[in-house]
XYZ file of N, CA, C and O in Angstrom:
848
model
N 85.790 -3.084 -68.222
C 85.264 -3.601 -67.007
C 85.745 -5.009 -66.945
O 85.823 -5.705 -65.940
N 86.174 -5.545 -68.083
C 86.751 -6.933 -68.095
C 87.906 -7.132 -67.272
O 87.953 -8.294 -66.605
N 88.679 -6.202 -67.117
C 89.806 -6.358 -66.193
C 89.405 -6.353 -64.752
O 89.979 -7.280 -63.962
N 88.449 -5.693 -64.317
C 87.802 -5.713 -62.960
C 87.271 -7.044 -62.748
O 87.298 -7.557 -61.609
N 86.508 -7.638 -63.659
C 85.803 -8.799 -63.525
C 86.899 -9.922 -63.323
O 86.792 -10.750 -62.251
N 87.951 -9.795 -63.978
C 89.125 -10.743 -63.859
C 89.899 -10.666 -62.493
O 90.032 -11.565 -61.653
N 90.201 -9.380 -62.247
C 90.861 -9.019 -60.934
C 90.232 -9.436 -59.707
O 90.795 -9.927 -58.766
N 88.865 -9.266 -59.695
C 88.098 -9.561 -58.394
C 87.176 -10.706 -58.537
O 86.495 -10.927 -57.633
N 87.233 -11.420 -59.674
C 86.271 -12.654 -59.841
C 84.798 -12.221 -59.760
O 84.151 -12.935 -59.192
N 84.574 -11.202 -60.355
C 83.124 -10.630 -60.284
C 82.230 -11.412 -61.150
O 82.563 -11.892 -62.300
N 81.066 -11.659 -60.612
C 79.920 -12.386 -61.434
C 78.877 -11.365 -61.865
O 78.816 -10.306 -61.281
N 78.104 -11.810 -62.866
C 76.963 -10.952 -63.119
C 76.142 -10.690 -61.895
O 75.492 -9.560 -61.771
N 75.848 -11.715 -61.190
C 74.755 -11.572 -60.098
C 75.492 -10.503 -59.010
O 74.630 -9.696 -58.541
N 76.678 -10.582 -58.856
C 77.294 -9.485 -57.853
C 77.299 -8.071 -58.376
O 77.223 -7.174 -57.585
N 77.245 -7.967 -59.549
C 77.120 -6.599 -60.278
C 75.699 -6.063 -60.123
O 75.549 -4.814 -60.270
N 74.818 -6.848 -59.777
C 73.420 -6.522 -59.549
C 72.808 -6.575 -58.154
O 71.752 -6.495 -57.973
N 73.781 -6.812 -57.189
C 73.321 -6.971 -55.788
C 73.806 -5.940 -54.990
O 75.082 -5.764 -54.593
N 72.965 -4.909 -54.577
C 73.262 -3.880 -53.685
C 74.172 -2.791 -54.372
O 74.538 -2.897 -55.491
N 74.752 -1.903 -53.538
C 75.538 -0.915 -53.983
C 77.063 -1.406 -53.897
O 77.500 -2.111 -53.120
N 77.873 -0.840 -55.029
C 79.350 -1.191 -54.947
C 80.076 0.038 -54.837
O 79.781 1.034 -55.399
N 81.097 -0.101 -54.082
C 82.084 0.975 -53.815
C 83.416 0.577 -54.452
O 84.039 -0.547 -54.163
N 84.098 1.399 -55.306
C 85.331 1.229 -55.856
C 86.357 2.289 -55.337
O 85.969 3.450 -55.557
N 87.157 1.820 -54.428
C 87.892 2.965 -53.797
C 89.409 2.197 -53.568
O 89.607 1.212 -52.881
N 90.367 2.937 -54.227
C 90.295 4.114 -54.925
C 89.987 3.789 -56.440
O 90.386 2.884 -56.936
N 89.013 4.669 -56.889
C 88.554 4.325 -58.316
C 89.471 4.729 -59.355
O 89.500 4.122 -60.479
N 90.262 5.670 -59.182
C 91.208 6.189 -60.174
C 90.549 6.523 -61.462
O 89.411 7.131 -61.343
N 91.311 6.235 -62.510
C 90.660 6.777 -63.904
C 90.333 5.436 -64.621
O 90.600 5.321 -65.871
N 89.546 4.607 -63.906
C 88.965 3.339 -64.501
C 87.727 3.470 -65.142
O 86.891 4.424 -64.530
N 87.321 2.704 -66.062
C 86.003 2.763 -66.636
C 84.943 1.831 -65.981
O 83.794 1.555 -66.371
N 85.360 1.092 -64.859
C 84.533 0.176 -64.294
C 83.110 0.799 -63.879
O 82.017 0.219 -63.962
N 83.169 1.959 -63.215
C 81.998 2.648 -62.789
C 80.949 2.806 -64.006
O 79.811 2.733 -63.735
N 81.523 3.382 -64.847
C 80.728 3.553 -66.131
C 80.134 2.371 -66.826
O 78.856 2.403 -66.998
N 80.959 1.437 -67.042
C 80.493 0.198 -67.647
C 79.539 -0.599 -66.673
O 78.564 -1.105 -67.241
N 79.801 -0.709 -65.450
C 79.005 -1.522 -64.573
C 77.619 -0.750 -64.344
O 76.549 -1.436 -64.284
N 77.573 0.478 -64.381
C 76.367 1.341 -64.175
C 75.554 1.137 -65.423
O 74.368 0.972 -65.281
N 76.086 0.877 -66.568
C 75.188 0.600 -67.825
C 74.580 -0.754 -67.755
O 73.602 -0.930 -68.445
N 75.173 -1.681 -66.969
C 74.676 -2.895 -66.864
C 73.577 -2.936 -65.769
O 72.947 -3.999 -65.577
N 73.305 -1.964 -65.127
C 72.300 -1.778 -63.984
C 72.897 -1.752 -62.725
O 72.121 -1.781 -61.663
N 74.304 -1.884 -62.432
C 74.801 -1.896 -61.257
C 74.702 -0.365 -60.658
O 74.731 0.606 -61.237
N 74.647 -0.343 -59.319
C 74.692 0.990 -58.504
C 76.099 1.077 -57.915
O 76.420 0.441 -56.904
N 77.031 1.832 -58.646
C 78.360 1.983 -58.357
C 78.740 3.387 -57.918
O 78.243 4.445 -58.410
N 79.557 3.499 -56.976
C 80.205 4.733 -56.600
C 81.716 4.502 -56.519
O 82.201 3.570 -55.868
N 82.415 5.400 -57.040
C 83.834 5.357 -57.046
C 84.284 6.648 -56.177
O 83.660 7.569 -56.247
N 85.350 6.246 -55.374
C 85.825 7.247 -54.429
C 87.284 7.424 -54.706
O 88.032 6.453 -54.721
N 87.723 8.647 -54.736
C 89.263 8.906 -54.916
C 89.390 10.294 -54.838
O 88.644 11.149 -55.257
N 90.517 10.705 -54.070
C 90.872 12.199 -53.872
C 90.972 12.927 -55.323
O 90.797 14.070 -55.186
N 91.392 12.202 -56.244
C 91.598 13.002 -57.561
C 90.311 13.618 -58.142
O 90.397 14.373 -59.050
N 89.061 13.099 -57.658
C 87.797 13.588 -58.205
C 87.516 14.932 -57.795
O 86.566 15.478 -58.249
N 88.224 15.615 -57.009
C 88.068 16.942 -56.692
C 88.435 17.916 -57.820
O 88.236 18.955 -57.966
N 89.315 17.243 -58.825
C 89.814 18.081 -59.912
C 88.720 18.087 -61.094
O 87.713 17.486 -61.041
N 89.079 19.198 -61.885
C 88.268 19.341 -63.041
C 88.063 18.182 -63.867
O 89.256 17.451 -64.268
N 86.914 17.900 -64.506
C 86.612 16.632 -65.221
C 87.560 16.625 -66.418
O 88.058 15.720 -66.869
N 87.656 17.684 -67.207
C 88.595 17.780 -68.399
C 89.970 17.603 -68.090
O 90.731 16.848 -68.932
N 90.345 18.122 -67.116
C 91.807 17.970 -66.712
C 92.137 16.558 -66.234
O 92.962 15.966 -66.579
N 91.139 15.904 -65.520
C 91.310 14.521 -65.206
C 91.224 13.673 -66.504
O 92.084 12.692 -66.492
N 90.506 13.905 -67.416
C 90.531 13.108 -68.629
C 91.609 13.128 -69.233
O 92.216 12.192 -69.921
N 92.376 14.360 -69.441
C 93.581 14.526 -70.120
C 94.649 13.651 -69.553
O 95.426 13.059 -70.033
N 94.697 13.917 -68.113
C 95.733 13.311 -67.285
C 95.483 11.757 -67.391
O 96.608 11.101 -67.366
N 94.287 11.261 -67.287
C 94.107 9.729 -67.379
C 94.693 9.190 -68.689
O 95.224 8.250 -68.613
N 94.391 9.784 -69.807
C 94.974 9.313 -70.958
C 96.458 9.295 -71.044
O 97.109 8.350 -71.569
N 96.992 10.363 -70.574
C 98.561 10.452 -70.540
C 99.077 9.507 -69.617
O 100.072 8.835 -69.821
N 98.450 9.274 -68.318
C 98.861 8.279 -67.536
C 98.788 6.804 -67.932
O 99.498 5.887 -67.587
N 97.791 6.542 -68.857
C 97.658 5.248 -69.437
C 98.785 4.805 -70.374
O 99.363 3.682 -70.309
N 99.302 5.925 -71.082
C 100.460 5.670 -71.947
C 101.719 5.561 -71.091
O 102.629 4.788 -71.358
N 101.949 6.322 -70.005
C 103.101 6.136 -69.113
C 103.003 4.906 -68.354
O 104.121 4.100 -68.333
N 101.900 4.328 -67.831
C 101.865 2.908 -67.295
C 102.273 1.947 -68.243
O 102.892 1.016 -67.995
N 101.767 2.064 -69.508
C 102.237 1.043 -70.624
C 103.748 1.081 -70.789
O 104.377 -0.016 -70.880
N 104.365 2.349 -70.739
C 105.710 2.372 -70.977
C 106.511 1.692 -69.823
O 107.507 1.051 -69.979
N 105.911 2.001 -68.651
C 106.533 1.419 -67.380
C 106.533 -0.143 -67.442
O 107.464 -0.785 -67.167
N 105.279 -0.642 -67.866
C 105.306 -2.036 -67.801
C 106.025 -2.703 -68.897
O 106.654 -3.897 -68.756
N 106.196 -2.248 -69.987
C 106.964 -2.691 -71.172
C 108.493 -2.569 -70.918
O 109.198 -3.255 -71.633
N 108.767 -1.793 -69.966
C 110.236 -1.585 -69.657
C 110.892 -2.790 -69.237
O 112.008 -3.186 -69.513
N 110.129 -3.582 -68.432
C 110.457 -4.940 -67.936
C 109.616 -5.878 -68.426
O 108.906 -6.692 -67.727
N 109.526 -5.984 -69.733
C 108.407 -6.788 -70.523
C 108.439 -8.272 -70.042
O 107.534 -8.931 -69.944
N 109.718 -8.762 -69.756
C 109.811 -10.289 -69.499
C 109.333 -10.537 -68.025
O 109.215 -11.700 -67.665
N 109.061 -9.585 -67.185
C 108.541 -9.792 -65.748
C 107.090 -9.622 -65.673
O 106.486 -9.499 -64.704
N 106.413 -9.566 -66.909
C 104.957 -9.447 -66.935
C 104.282 -10.623 -67.644
O 105.049 -11.391 -68.540
N 103.131 -11.069 -67.333
C 102.240 -12.082 -68.141
C 101.345 -11.134 -68.981
O 100.508 -10.640 -68.355
N 101.595 -11.236 -70.203
C 100.813 -10.439 -71.184
C 99.642 -11.234 -71.831
O 98.847 -10.680 -72.507
N 99.434 -12.444 -71.588
C 98.550 -13.305 -72.317
C 97.084 -12.702 -72.046
O 96.261 -12.670 -73.034
N 96.735 -12.280 -70.987
C 95.276 -11.741 -70.654
C 95.119 -10.523 -71.508
O 93.885 -10.368 -72.000
N 96.058 -9.691 -71.865
C 95.805 -8.439 -72.580
C 96.246 -8.759 -74.158
O 95.950 -7.966 -74.938
N 96.813 -9.866 -74.401
C 97.197 -10.115 -75.723
C 98.495 -9.500 -76.156
O 98.783 -9.416 -77.467
N 99.205 -8.975 -75.151
C 100.507 -8.259 -75.631
C 100.525 -6.924 -75.123
O 99.514 -6.380 -74.816
N 101.721 -6.190 -75.261
C 101.782 -4.914 -74.797
C 100.842 -3.902 -75.486
O 100.316 -2.910 -74.917
N 100.626 -4.141 -76.677
C 99.757 -3.172 -77.485
C 98.350 -3.322 -77.064
O 97.558 -2.433 -76.967
N 97.791 -4.553 -76.806
C 96.581 -4.705 -76.195
C 96.479 -4.089 -74.852
O 95.371 -3.570 -74.550
N 97.506 -4.081 -73.996
C 97.403 -3.443 -72.806
C 97.220 -2.040 -73.003
O 96.447 -1.374 -72.263
N 98.017 -1.515 -73.881
C 98.020 0.076 -74.150
C 96.432 0.369 -74.514
O 95.920 1.392 -74.261
N 95.995 -0.370 -75.583
C 94.689 -0.071 -76.118
C 93.496 -0.206 -75.081
O 92.762 0.779 -74.975
N 93.543 -1.180 -74.224
C 92.546 -1.432 -73.249
C 92.724 -0.213 -72.082
O 91.703 0.336 -71.729
N 94.003 0.238 -71.744
C 94.049 1.233 -70.808
C 93.565 2.649 -71.356
O 93.008 3.431 -70.732
N 93.867 2.829 -72.487
C 93.639 4.096 -73.389
C 92.012 4.189 -73.342
O 91.420 5.173 -73.128
N 91.402 3.030 -73.881
C 89.980 3.097 -73.976
C 89.197 3.248 -72.692
O 88.344 3.946 -72.418
N 89.903 2.575 -71.571
C 89.293 2.788 -70.133
C 89.435 4.264 -69.870
O 88.417 4.778 -69.104
N 90.520 4.852 -70.063
C 90.644 6.326 -69.614
C 89.666 7.122 -70.392
O 89.095 8.174 -69.674
N 89.512 6.962 -71.589
C 88.468 7.600 -72.450
C 87.177 7.403 -71.908
O 86.375 8.485 -71.736
N 86.711 6.346 -71.594
C 85.495 6.066 -71.066
C 85.206 6.655 -69.705
O 84.174 7.234 -69.379
N 86.161 6.648 -68.801
C 86.140 7.280 -67.500
C 86.042 8.766 -67.702
O 85.042 9.288 -67.065
N 86.693 9.394 -68.578
C 86.586 10.793 -68.637
C 85.205 11.214 -69.170
O 84.635 12.302 -68.771
N 84.613 10.467 -70.111
C 83.214 10.950 -70.594
C 82.154 10.551 -69.422
O 81.339 11.438 -69.229
N 82.298 9.585 -68.716
C 81.312 9.341 -67.619
C 81.371 10.372 -66.518
O 80.528 10.745 -65.997
N 82.632 10.641 -66.170
C 82.931 11.612 -65.078
C 82.420 13.019 -65.524
O 81.606 13.656 -64.714
N 82.302 13.486 -66.809
C 81.699 14.736 -67.220
C 80.187 14.577 -67.203
O 79.492 15.558 -66.897
N 79.651 13.472 -67.614
C 78.153 13.319 -67.671
C 77.439 12.887 -66.397
O 76.241 13.093 -66.215
N 78.144 12.141 -65.569
C 77.596 11.591 -64.259
C 78.560 11.815 -63.164
O 78.992 10.904 -62.416
N 78.640 13.108 -62.878
C 79.725 13.370 -61.900
C 79.124 12.859 -60.409
O 80.019 12.490 -59.561
N 77.791 12.518 -60.128
C 77.415 12.079 -58.915
C 77.979 10.637 -58.682
O 77.884 10.175 -57.436
N 78.503 9.970 -59.725
C 79.003 8.648 -59.409
C 80.437 8.649 -58.834
O 80.936 7.525 -58.406
N 80.952 9.838 -58.689
C 82.336 9.973 -58.344
C 82.419 10.943 -57.170
O 82.172 12.104 -57.339
N 82.928 10.343 -56.029
C 83.105 11.200 -54.795
C 84.524 11.349 -54.416
O 85.363 10.541 -54.389
N 84.933 12.542 -54.150
C 86.256 12.825 -53.766
C 86.412 12.497 -52.274
O 85.850 13.078 -51.343
N 87.200 11.392 -52.035
C 87.453 10.916 -50.617
C 88.666 10.135 -50.714
O 89.179 9.750 -51.657
N 89.349 9.973 -49.583
C 90.723 9.541 -49.205
C 90.603 8.439 -48.089
O 90.264 8.702 -47.033
N 91.234 7.360 -48.326
C 91.548 6.354 -47.188
C 92.675 6.940 -46.398
O 93.493 7.796 -46.897
N 92.615 6.617 -45.146
C 91.766 5.732 -44.541
C 90.484 6.223 -43.799
O 90.152 5.561 -42.824
N 90.130 7.257 -44.122
C 88.859 7.900 -43.483
C 87.771 8.212 -44.559
O 88.054 9.197 -45.283
N 86.751 7.323 -44.815
C 85.839 7.625 -45.844
C 84.576 8.211 -45.239
O 84.123 7.920 -44.256
N 83.873 9.160 -46.120
C 82.742 9.842 -45.569
C 81.357 9.005 -45.751
O 80.383 9.523 -46.341
N 81.400 7.744 -45.368
C 80.292 6.883 -45.658
C 79.851 6.321 -44.420
O 80.763 6.054 -43.539
N 78.618 5.983 -44.250
C 78.041 5.478 -42.987
C 78.557 3.866 -43.089
O 78.863 3.260 -44.040
N 78.416 3.379 -41.758
C 78.768 1.856 -41.776
C 77.723 0.913 -42.592
O 76.510 1.399 -42.803
N 78.175 0.035 -43.156
C 77.404 -0.971 -43.928
C 76.631 -0.237 -45.195
O 75.488 -0.605 -45.394
N 77.271 0.599 -45.807
C 76.792 1.459 -46.907
C 76.690 0.722 -48.222
O 75.927 0.970 -49.163
N 77.738 -0.314 -48.337
C 77.831 -0.991 -49.550
C 77.737 -2.431 -49.566
O 78.328 -3.023 -48.718
N 77.153 -3.122 -50.527
C 77.077 -4.524 -50.428
C 78.392 -5.162 -50.819
O 78.739 -6.255 -50.441
N 79.158 -4.515 -51.854
C 80.454 -5.097 -52.141
C 81.355 -3.914 -52.318
O 81.046 -2.695 -52.851
N 82.645 -4.009 -51.851
C 83.783 -2.985 -51.873
C 84.917 -3.609 -52.590
O 85.434 -4.651 -52.208
N 85.541 -2.855 -53.570
C 86.651 -3.214 -54.470
C 87.648 -2.171 -54.182
O 87.342 -0.885 -54.049
N 88.858 -2.702 -53.972
C 90.057 -1.735 -54.050
C 91.202 -2.361 -54.675
O 91.691 -3.549 -54.310
N 91.741 -1.470 -55.654
C 92.740 -2.073 -56.314
C 93.912 -0.954 -56.516
O 93.667 0.161 -56.720
N 95.169 -1.510 -56.660
C 96.465 -0.738 -57.050
C 96.612 0.419 -56.192
O 97.049 1.552 -56.590
N 96.446 0.316 -54.879
C 96.890 1.132 -53.748
C 97.521 0.559 -52.779
O 98.709 0.646 -52.604
N 96.695 -0.249 -51.984
C 97.125 -1.023 -50.897
C 98.143 -2.121 -51.563
O 97.834 -2.638 -52.511
N 99.223 -2.417 -50.862
C 100.264 -3.204 -51.316
C 101.068 -2.787 -52.515
O 102.173 -2.701 -52.463
N 100.401 -2.273 -53.424
C 100.969 -1.758 -54.531
C 102.118 -0.686 -54.160
O 103.186 -0.575 -54.850
N 101.646 0.103 -53.203
C 102.647 1.358 -52.821
C 103.017 1.082 -51.279
O 103.215 2.010 -50.575
N 103.399 -0.080 -51.004
C 103.869 -0.433 -49.761
C 105.175 0.202 -49.331
O 105.612 0.292 -48.198
N 105.833 0.699 -50.431
C 107.112 1.444 -50.280
C 107.013 2.740 -49.567
O 107.912 3.442 -49.107
N 105.732 3.216 -49.743
C 105.395 4.669 -49.176
C 104.239 4.674 -48.253
O 103.932 5.647 -47.562
N 103.450 3.619 -48.169
C 102.272 3.587 -47.311
C 102.639 2.431 -46.278
O 102.802 1.252 -46.595
N 102.801 2.912 -44.967
C 103.364 1.826 -43.984
C 102.253 0.782 -43.647
O 101.105 0.934 -43.895
N 102.640 -0.139 -42.691
C 101.765 -1.098 -42.287
C 100.481 -0.566 -41.453
O 99.326 -1.053 -41.618
N 100.764 0.656 -40.720
C 99.702 1.228 -40.043
C 98.523 1.887 -40.961
O 97.306 1.602 -40.739
N 99.017 2.415 -42.094
C 98.042 2.856 -43.091
C 97.337 1.645 -43.803
O 95.970 1.806 -43.843
N 97.880 0.569 -43.944
C 97.280 -0.517 -44.689
C 96.206 -1.007 -43.653
O 95.053 -1.279 -43.976
N 96.570 -1.230 -42.375
C 95.665 -1.764 -41.388
C 94.477 -0.789 -41.236
O 93.356 -1.338 -41.208
N 94.670 0.595 -41.219
C 93.524 1.392 -40.959
C 92.679 1.492 -42.202
O 91.423 1.547 -42.193
N 93.331 1.354 -43.391
C 92.382 1.385 -44.596
C 91.624 0.143 -44.873
O 90.514 0.247 -45.216
N 92.226 -0.959 -44.573
C 91.500 -2.144 -44.577
C 90.320 -2.233 -43.546
O 89.197 -2.665 -44.125
N 90.586 -1.819 -42.437
C 89.429 -1.700 -41.545
C 88.261 -0.738 -41.891
O 87.108 -1.115 -41.679
N 88.743 0.246 -42.581
C 87.813 1.243 -43.013
C 86.976 0.814 -44.279
O 85.727 0.938 -44.365
N 87.617 0.007 -45.055
C 86.874 -0.492 -46.162
C 85.858 -1.516 -45.825
O 84.798 -1.646 -46.296
N 86.205 -2.350 -44.672
C 85.429 -3.476 -44.288
C 84.240 -2.771 -43.353
O 83.069 -3.338 -43.395
N 84.487 -1.567 -42.793
C 83.468 -0.849 -42.086
C 82.232 -0.495 -42.930
O 81.136 -0.676 -42.484
N 82.630 0.007 -44.057
C 81.439 0.418 -44.961
C 80.779 -0.639 -45.698
O 79.875 -0.381 -46.640
N 81.221 -1.864 -45.606
C 80.825 -2.915 -46.475
C 79.783 -3.820 -45.546
O 80.183 -4.276 -44.424
N 78.738 -4.198 -46.213
C 77.835 -5.253 -45.624
C 78.220 -6.744 -46.134
O 78.062 -7.587 -45.228
N 78.755 -6.862 -47.230
C 79.338 -8.023 -47.682
C 80.808 -8.060 -47.764
O 81.458 -7.676 -46.697
N 81.297 -8.437 -48.828
C 82.717 -8.635 -49.121
C 83.456 -7.382 -49.390
O 82.931 -6.530 -50.171
N 84.832 -7.365 -48.995
C 85.718 -6.332 -49.468
C 86.808 -7.132 -50.270
O 87.350 -8.072 -49.671
N 87.152 -6.731 -51.445
C 88.193 -7.345 -52.236
C 89.302 -6.594 -52.602
O 89.092 -5.372 -53.199
N 90.470 -6.955 -52.274
C 91.663 -6.139 -52.580
C 92.677 -6.814 -53.608
O 92.977 -7.976 -53.401
N 93.162 -6.106 -54.493
C 94.099 -6.647 -55.438
C 94.930 -5.576 -55.984
O 94.486 -4.380 -56.189
N 96.217 -5.828 -56.318
C 97.033 -6.875 -56.117
C 97.558 -7.034 -54.795
O 97.479 -6.076 -53.941
N 98.355 -8.044 -54.436
C 98.868 -8.335 -53.088
C 100.382 -8.372 -53.280
O 101.053 -8.924 -52.312
N 100.884 -7.565 -54.252
C 102.340 -7.479 -54.569
C 102.566 -5.947 -54.711
O 101.639 -5.118 -54.896
N 103.863 -5.639 -54.513
C 104.099 -4.142 -54.718
C 104.211 -3.749 -56.266
O 103.920 -4.644 -56.996
N 104.361 -2.637 -56.486
C 104.211 -2.126 -58.086
C 105.360 -2.791 -59.001
O 105.241 -2.580 -60.253
N 106.308 -3.293 -58.244
C 107.437 -4.096 -59.065
C 107.211 -5.535 -59.078
O 107.960 -6.257 -59.636
N 106.103 -5.986 -58.585
C 105.698 -7.360 -58.510
C 106.259 -8.210 -57.326
O 106.289 -9.347 -57.405
N 106.880 -7.521 -56.334
C 107.542 -8.206 -55.205
C 106.415 -8.666 -54.224
O 105.634 -7.966 -53.963
N 106.426 -9.982 -53.861
C 105.523 -10.465 -52.977
C 105.770 -9.863 -51.438
O 106.800 -9.426 -51.103
N 104.657 -9.651 -50.715
C 104.693 -9.020 -49.425
C 104.096 -9.983 -48.420
O 103.156 -9.579 -47.769
N 104.679 -11.009 -48.279
C 103.994 -12.117 -47.387
C 103.885 -11.652 -46.007
O 102.932 -11.828 -45.210
N 104.916 -11.022 -45.395
C 105.035 -10.666 -44.153
C 103.866 -9.626 -43.722
O 103.226 -9.751 -42.851
N 103.911 -8.580 -44.585
C 102.912 -7.510 -44.479
C 101.517 -8.224 -44.528
O 100.620 -7.943 -43.717
N 101.305 -8.937 -45.633
C 99.895 -9.565 -45.709
C 99.690 -10.508 -44.428
O 98.445 -10.326 -44.064
N 100.453 -11.282 -44.045
C 100.184 -12.135 -42.881
C 99.830 -11.216 -41.578
O 98.959 -11.673 -40.853
N 100.641 -10.358 -41.458
C 100.419 -9.353 -40.140
C 99.109 -8.695 -40.305
O 98.405 -8.490 -39.382
N 98.796 -8.280 -41.518
C 97.399 -7.549 -41.714
C 96.193 -8.488 -41.392
O 95.261 -8.162 -40.808
N 96.416 -9.692 -41.968
C 95.202 -10.644 -41.795
C 95.239 -10.909 -40.214
O 94.034 -11.169 -39.854
N 96.290 -11.138 -39.473
C 96.250 -11.325 -38.164
C 95.484 -10.188 -37.389
O 94.591 -10.245 -36.432
N 95.864 -8.962 -37.683
C 95.343 -7.778 -37.176
C 93.828 -7.773 -37.432
O 92.856 -7.456 -36.579
N 93.404 -8.012 -38.674
C 92.059 -7.987 -39.110
C 91.163 -9.112 -38.264
O 90.034 -8.892 -37.808
N 91.837 -10.326 -38.125
C 91.261 -11.277 -37.259
C 90.904 -10.874 -35.920
O 89.881 -11.228 -35.333
N 91.836 -10.291 -35.258
C 91.728 -9.792 -33.913
C 90.584 -8.707 -33.821
O 89.904 -8.530 -32.724
N 90.300 -8.065 -34.973
C 89.159 -7.060 -34.860
C 87.808 -7.718 -35.272
O 86.831 -7.024 -35.470
N 87.808 -8.997 -35.537
C 86.549 -9.706 -35.802
C 86.427 -9.682 -37.279
O 85.151 -10.056 -37.756
N 87.225 -9.444 -38.138
C 87.073 -9.423 -39.659
C 87.735 -10.661 -40.206
O 88.993 -10.834 -40.080
N 86.915 -11.371 -40.808
C 87.555 -12.808 -41.408
C 88.061 -12.384 -42.760
O 87.695 -11.478 -43.562
N 89.249 -13.310 -43.220
C 89.824 -13.046 -44.462
C 90.190 -14.266 -45.228
O 90.099 -15.334 -44.532
N 90.297 -14.241 -46.406
C 90.694 -15.521 -47.099
C 91.381 -14.971 -48.483
O 91.141 -13.666 -48.964
N 92.241 -15.832 -48.956
C 92.862 -15.374 -50.165
C 92.225 -16.367 -51.280
O 92.090 -17.461 -51.301
N 91.733 -15.642 -52.274
C 90.802 -16.155 -53.308
C 91.514 -16.132 -54.696
O 91.945 -15.215 -55.142
N 91.713 -17.348 -55.333
C 92.360 -17.510 -56.514
C 91.570 -16.879 -57.655
O 90.301 -16.982 -57.739
N 92.250 -16.221 -58.618
C 91.496 -15.437 -59.630
C 92.127 -15.953 -61.042
O 93.143 -16.465 -61.060
N 91.481 -15.603 -62.150
C 91.972 -16.021 -63.546
C 92.557 -14.764 -64.101
O 92.247 -14.281 -65.151
N 93.506 -14.056 -63.337
C 94.145 -12.916 -63.726
C 95.580 -12.890 -63.208
O 95.718 -13.151 -61.815
N 96.624 -12.562 -63.787
C 97.991 -12.624 -63.355
C 98.825 -11.820 -64.251
O 99.483 -12.296 -65.070
N 98.841 -10.515 -64.026
C 99.867 -9.605 -64.852
C 101.225 -9.743 -64.233
O 102.184 -9.932 -65.005
N 101.385 -9.513 -62.862
C 102.714 -9.802 -62.235
C 102.558 -11.503 -61.993
O 101.699 -11.915 -61.510
N 103.818 -12.050 -62.286
C 103.924 -13.375 -61.883
C 103.548 -13.681 -60.416
O 104.268 -12.932 -59.534
N 102.645 -14.517 -60.095
C 102.350 -14.864 -58.721
C 101.212 -13.966 -58.160
O 100.680 -14.370 -57.073
N 100.789 -13.007 -58.813
C 99.596 -12.161 -58.306
C 98.412 -12.642 -58.941
O 97.756 -12.109 -59.735
N 98.056 -13.997 -58.487
C 96.745 -14.545 -58.887
C 95.804 -14.833 -57.844
O 94.934 -15.705 -57.997
N 95.826 -13.947 -56.708
C 94.877 -14.018 -55.651
C 94.351 -12.653 -55.150
O 95.149 -11.637 -55.207
N 93.202 -12.719 -54.769
C 92.627 -11.426 -54.231
C 92.328 -11.721 -52.755
O 92.064 -12.805 -52.291
N 92.795 -10.626 -52.046
C 92.378 -10.641 -50.553
C 90.990 -10.288 -50.320
O 90.388 -9.260 -50.736
N 90.118 -11.270 -49.620
C 88.773 -11.082 -49.401
C 88.597 -10.994 -47.956
O 88.940 -11.613 -47.053
N 87.794 -9.834 -47.507
C 87.450 -9.488 -46.154
C 85.883 -9.733 -46.058
O 85.271 -9.285 -46.948
N 85.485 -10.291 -44.863
C 83.962 -10.533 -44.690
C 83.691 -10.591 -43.247
O 84.632 -10.796 -42.422
């Protein structure tokens, strides 16, 4: 959960205020760890329709693949937060293991759902978090998808929606896309700001997009 705290600038008070949506939740341990601290968290992701044992095995394998991918261009990453590539691998593997156990034991915390159409009522969550989908996959998800997904995340939130990172999976900045999306959200009555965080794996990816 330390990674989520850093990426989204989460405080202890925010973890205990209302319901939290993590979308897409992926194979992260945030839901499990935050729930142990007393938070009411729901993770949403289309992968949750799959068998728990299959997802756990896949999550562990994917954590190893992600580490190999990241270390392939080792000089293009900032490793200090993880303590180096081995620390990155260890944290990802531990997160995948924790996710797998929690999914098997508390399946109700995980809902199979896909952006940009979520099966939740308006204002269902006090805080919404979204990482490593929007912007990360801008090479295959177009601006229209991004606009619809951000509007949908804001729809189900009573408070803030936070999105990270704001670069693609190679670390390339997406300033034009980001500016256009912020203008679109403004026209829809959704305010935005860029908030600096104490986390930077890709150089320059040190801000979270906040919708409110």
